[in-house]
Amino acid sequence: MKKIKKIAVMTSGGDAPGMNAAIRAVVRSCAYYSLGCVGIYRGYEGLIEDDLVDLNARSVHNIINKGGTILKSARSKGFRTKEGRQKAYENLIEREVDALVVIGGDGSFTGAVLFNEEFGFPVVGIPGTIDNDIFGTSHTLGYDTALNTAVEAIDKIRDTASSHNRLFFVEVMGRDAGFIALNAGVGAGAEEILIPEEDLGLDRMLESLERSRRAGKSSSIVVVAEGDKSGKNVYELASYVEQNLPEYDVRVSILGHMQRGGSPSCFDRVLASRLGVKAVELLLDGKTNLMVGLKDNLVISTDIKVAIAGGHSINHELLRISDIITT
Amino acid sequence: MKKIKKIAVMTSGGDAPGMNAAIRAVVRSCAYYSLGCVGIYRGYEGLIEDDLVDLNARSVHNIINKGGTILKSARSKGFRTKEGRQKAYENLIEREVDALVVIGGDGSFTGAVLFNEEFGFPVVGIPGTIDNDIFGTSHTLGYDTALNTAVEAIDKIRDTASSHNRLFFVEVMGRDAGFIALNAGVGAGAEEILIPEEDLGLDRMLESLERSRRAGKSSSIVVVAEGDKSGKNVYELASYVEQNLPEYDVRVSILGHMQRGGSPSCFDRVLASRLGVKAVELLLDGKTNLMVGLKDNLVISTDIKVAIAGGHSINHELLRISDIITT
Amino acid sequence: MKKIKKIAVMTSGGDAPGMNAAIRAVVRSCAYYSLGCVGIYRGYEGLIEDDLVDLNARSVHNIINKGGTILKSARSKGFRTKEGRQKAYENLIEREVDALVVIGGDGSFTGAVLFNEEFGFPVVGIPGTIDNDIFGTSHTLGYDTALNTAVEAIDKIRDTASSHNRLFFVEVMGRDAGFIALNAGVGAGAEEILIPEEDLGLDRMLESLERSRRAGKSSSIVVVAEGDKSGKNVYELASYVEQNLPEYDVRVSILGHMQRGGSPSCFDRVLASRLGVKAVELLLDGKTNLMVGLKDNLVISTDIKVAIAGGHSINHELLRISDIITT
Amino acid sequence: MKKIKKIAVMTSGGDAPGMNAAIRAVVRSCAYYSLGCVGIYRGYEGLIEDDLVDLNARSVHNIINKGGTILKSARSKGFRTKEGRQKAYENLIEREVDALVVIGGDGSFTGAVLFNEEFGFPVVGIPGTIDNDIFGTSHTLGYDTALNTAVEAIDKIRDTASSHNRLFFVEVMGRDAGFIALNAGVGAGAEEILIPEEDLGLDRMLESLERSRRAGKSSSIVVVAEGDKSGKNVYELASYVEQNLPEYDVRVSILGHMQRGGSPSCFDRVLASRLGVKAVELLLDGKTNLMVGLKDNLVISTDIKVAIAGGHSINHELLRISDIITT
């Protein structure tokens, strides 16, 4: 592999808190190692459209604590075509870029792998998504922040739930993965947690709520992942319970996109800083097709194909914990 | 009016941050003036059911910063009947309560007036609702906190809106009043604000959004009050725009009940403290049928019937300000 | 007065949350009224050094929610000299600037008045300081945010004070004015509040703390303004109490400069937006030597000399309230 | 070991966010497994004084999100004496308590070990301290929350530092361990980080600050742990820099006890829940003299003597990361 002199960095797919901190770490690492650095706007779409900008250490001043991504993000149809990727490659060559750091999720990494296979272009991935559904890292960028955002919102909802003796169904993000629902549910003291990975069964939920009520709980929170296994959406769930447990005064709240934003937690900032530095150092060492990640508080790297193919399963033990602590 | 020796306090209607701080101020004022104090659970409903508790200065320790209401709140059908009110009166007499402080909104005050008319029972109201829709006070308890909650959530949404060049419709509370939408909209830098008091016109909104886009704004927030004049709900508004401005990537977020909870702002805590003390002092002075409130940073009192009948109009000037600062 | 075609804006003196929102409102108002707009870096110092930048509507994108000031601030010795002011004037004329908006406090306004007297240059002031010590406005920019910052910090301190049955002396900002101490003290439920405007008397404080302890309060917070009348600094106060009430386990916390930063509250953002628009509109109307402000929730203007000369007195009633609610 | 029928739980030493969540998990686990549960107030001190309270599942309602500890904490001189421990033992036997869960740090665990050795009383420890300085767990309760508190405060300080081109020395907690300083420093983008474990050298700091200034950084943050190796306190450090780099406008801020309080982060709540359940289950399984902890996101247990004796070293790699990303 030829010596790396200039690195390009992009954010791709859904945005997540900590992406800016990761951009900053990549840019500052390039400056530290006397490499050039180029930012790509709007992910692969911007790469195809040559929407690039030179970045130096001062360009990323005061962004470590900002939500969103200064490089913006997008999903790209063009990059799924051979022509699109060819154009992307030419734009990188034109700018004398030698390697690419992609901050994003599975879909973004799949594009990176294809790009590497077709053009032999060095790529390293940094896992950035609030969903935490990526193999090869215990935590993805943004996940810890999203948990805090969800828990703080549910704390507020509990204030009003308690005041009115109500039952709230709170939907959190996670179409395919229950990480946010499970952890925010435990953290917020939710009575029930419904996730894509496990079918609690509606009857069991009814029984449990009924038991809670009899045990003297005057209000309850049920946290539901978007992709809950029951197949019912949160409004249907609420009206199902309303019909079967008419003594409950039921309300619904969908936390929505606010979970994607906000100033990153300290955890996410430190993680982003570590992964960003590592990504640049791997490329400098002549490595490619890797994803950086965290395992047991150490920074590791994984073959990016393995990361894409692997599943990241939730901690089922937490469902048991949840049952116990909401006794 | 006979000398007041014991005061009862309740929270009624929708809960609001600052209600606990007001309860604390009422209870501590009673202690300061050597009066007895009784808390009524669940508003008028609890009063009818004799769900009362003696409160002393220590009972309200460490609640000034808590959202919700330790006395809980409810809407009461029973209190709309003569029998219900008779029972409520008997419960107060039984406990030797001499006066009642009601923390709530218009509906709760209407009950208090009726109660006073029927039984000559001294009542004072403290305006507590996040909607700020009460005549006789510049600010109701909880309004300032709800604005901060809404603005912080919209800040997070803007992070992701900016990252993806999206248009978000964000629904905030306010079925009949646009206070939250108008102020949170200005505070969050929303491009458009739709409120119950004014029909902006859907065509004007389209024009304005189109103009924003041409001016180079890459993302936009439209803040919509629940009771927006257009009559369309927020999802209908979003799809209307999506059809007419297909270049926009539109999303919807409903902030919902989290706006009712959370630790009160300093403003709401100080306001609650001042109003709570004043309510007790008015009763001690032999006054009744008043609502306490704030005007020009001074605590005032208003005939409670005037407060109920009067309208509290929004500051239309803010709509003009909003147009200017989102140029 | 000649027609205004271009306006310059600066922030001066101590920074305060909401200054950016005010800059944005001034810049956007200029754009709305088709005026040119120039930003001056580092207040009068930057003006003398010709450290200016053209600003348009897009320049102030996404700053409404940012603490600090994008124009930076400084205190200027040069502007106190005739030569310095002459240079400042020449720089403005060179850029064809017709009027100046100064966001700051008393000292900054004094400079503006002098500048107007010497060169007939139109000036309008916007009160921006966390101290709220300016006549002619009920609220200065940043004051509401600083109160929330202080109260949230004291809430955290109370957690640990309660857990360990400790007495904390918490120093908040306010060298000459007790606004922050008084309101944050009431908002945080402080047992005692020491401010520059009133000498509580150390003996009375000892008595009060002793009474609290006997009444069963297991922990206490005393909020002290920097410029507390007793003349003792917070560490001396703490050791005075420790010596006289040895049963107390005493700790000190100085909140310090964090009170100047942070994302502005909704209140400060709306206030900044309204004042910024008004400042530009006054200049457009041919007015000068005014300070904009808030009174009874309406935007007003005051002769800037009157604002400088006038005192803004604290609400002594709040001291009485504080005594009652910490019974 | 005899079958466990009743468990006592206490918090001891410095309080930390998440202690309440751990108490809740212990109490609810006891309820789940049909065990009795007793809370001990003020740690070993309260145990000696028989300051105990029966706890059931409802007693710990709505505390998962509260800072501090409802059981209060204290350091105990009495427990260091044989008589004190004898009294403590008798009080437990009197109440028919069979085992003890201690939530605290090294010092608290040392007391537990001694107690077990003398009376054969089953004990399990849960690591609760913001300092993260305990062997046998990657994270102690409260550490993650304290990091977020510190970083949010430093973010605010940076707002004002940037506005005035100032250099701030910010002291964070950590008398013997640099975990908070190191991670909060990286998370807040601090230019320098001074910790007890490593002597950066004052000259190197001066050089680095000088280099930053020349590189165009207009403001800087230096994060200093209480127990910084240089031996100088934060005020001395500041004046040392002021003398040697007179072009810097230097300020000091000591974050202090607010770092111990506040609502726990989601991470700390989930960790507390998992550790609390595990502690009870270990005792039920007949285990004793263990400390529960987290390793690689799994709950583990360690011989409590090993935990006390072992050191928990900081991640020196983070110092290198910090150098790179503040280039």
GROMACS .gro file of C-alpha atoms in nm, chain A residues 154 156-171 189-194 200 202 204-213 217-224 234-254 326, chain B residues 72-73 257, chain D residues 61:
model
   69
  154ILE     CA    1  -3.887   0.970   3.050
  156LYS     CA    2  -4.008   1.424   3.290
  157ILE     CA    3  -4.291   1.204   3.167
  158ARG     CA    4  -4.287   1.015   3.495
  159ASP     CA    5  -4.338   1.342   3.684
  160THR     CA    6  -4.669   1.392   3.510
  161ALA     CA    7  -4.756   1.019   3.507
  162SER     CA    8  -4.716   1.009   3.886
  163SER     CA    9  -4.916   1.325   3.938
  164HIS     CA   10  -5.211   1.185   3.745
  165ASN     CA   11  -5.179   0.811   3.815
  166ARG     CA   12  -5.141   0.740   3.446
  167LEU     CA   13  -4.990   0.467   3.232
  168PHE     CA   14  -4.758   0.594   2.960
  169PHE     CA   15  -4.637   0.410   2.654
  170VAL     CA   16  -4.311   0.576   2.552
  171GLU     CA   17  -4.165   0.487   2.214
  189GLY     CA   18  -3.742   0.240   3.596
  190ALA     CA   19  -3.997   0.133   3.333
  191GLU     CA   20  -4.243  -0.132   3.442
  192GLU     CA   21  -4.230  -0.309   3.105
  193ILE     CA   22  -3.991  -0.297   2.810
  194LEU     CA   23  -4.090  -0.414   2.462
  200LEU     CA   24  -4.294  -1.051   2.570
  202LEU     CA   25  -4.933  -0.900   2.514
  204ARG     CA   26  -4.804  -1.125   2.990
  205MET     CA   27  -4.786  -0.746   2.971
  206LEU     CA   28  -5.150  -0.716   3.073
  207GLU     CA   29  -5.095  -0.949   3.365
  208SER     CA   30  -4.787  -0.761   3.474
  209LEU     CA   31  -4.959  -0.422   3.459
  210GLU     CA   32  -5.256  -0.560   3.649
  211ARG     CA   33  -5.020  -0.698   3.912
  212SER     CA   34  -4.841  -0.362   3.939
  213ARG     CA   35  -5.171  -0.187   3.994
  217LYS     CA   36  -4.820   0.132   4.187
  218SER     CA   37  -5.014   0.438   4.097
  219SER     CA   38  -4.842   0.509   3.767
  220SER     CA   39  -4.649   0.311   3.513
  221ILE     CA   40  -4.419   0.356   3.218
  222VAL     CA   41  -4.389   0.105   2.935
  223VAL     CA   42  -4.091   0.166   2.707
  224VAL     CA   43  -4.140   0.038   2.353
  234VAL     CA   44  -4.732   0.214   2.011
  235TYR     CA   45  -5.079   0.363   1.958
  236GLU     CA   46  -5.229   0.019   1.897
  237LEU     CA   47  -5.057  -0.113   2.206
  238ALA     CA   48  -5.198   0.169   2.411
  239SER     CA   49  -5.552   0.116   2.294
  240TYR     CA   50  -5.520  -0.260   2.341
  241VAL     CA   51  -5.432  -0.199   2.705
  242GLU     CA   52  -5.701   0.064   2.742
  243GLN     CA   53  -5.963  -0.186   2.626
  244ASN     CA   54  -5.842  -0.468   2.845
  245LEU     CA   55  -5.753  -0.268   3.157
  246PRO     CA   56  -6.013   0.010   3.154
  247GLU     CA   57  -5.910   0.129   3.501
  248TYR     CA   58  -5.587   0.263   3.348
  249ASP     CA   59  -5.570   0.616   3.212
  250VAL     CA   60  -5.336   0.558   2.916
  251ARG     CA   61  -5.120   0.807   2.724
  252VAL     CA   62  -4.863   0.778   2.446
  253SER     CA   63  -4.540   0.968   2.387
  254ILE     CA   64  -4.303   0.917   2.095
  326THR     CA   65  -3.973  -0.327   3.910
  399LYS     CA   66  -5.122   1.455   4.280
  400SER     CA   67  -5.389   1.600   4.060
  584HIS     CA   68  -4.618   1.522   2.786
 1042HIS     CA   69  -4.035   0.425   4.465
   0.00000   0.00000   0.00000
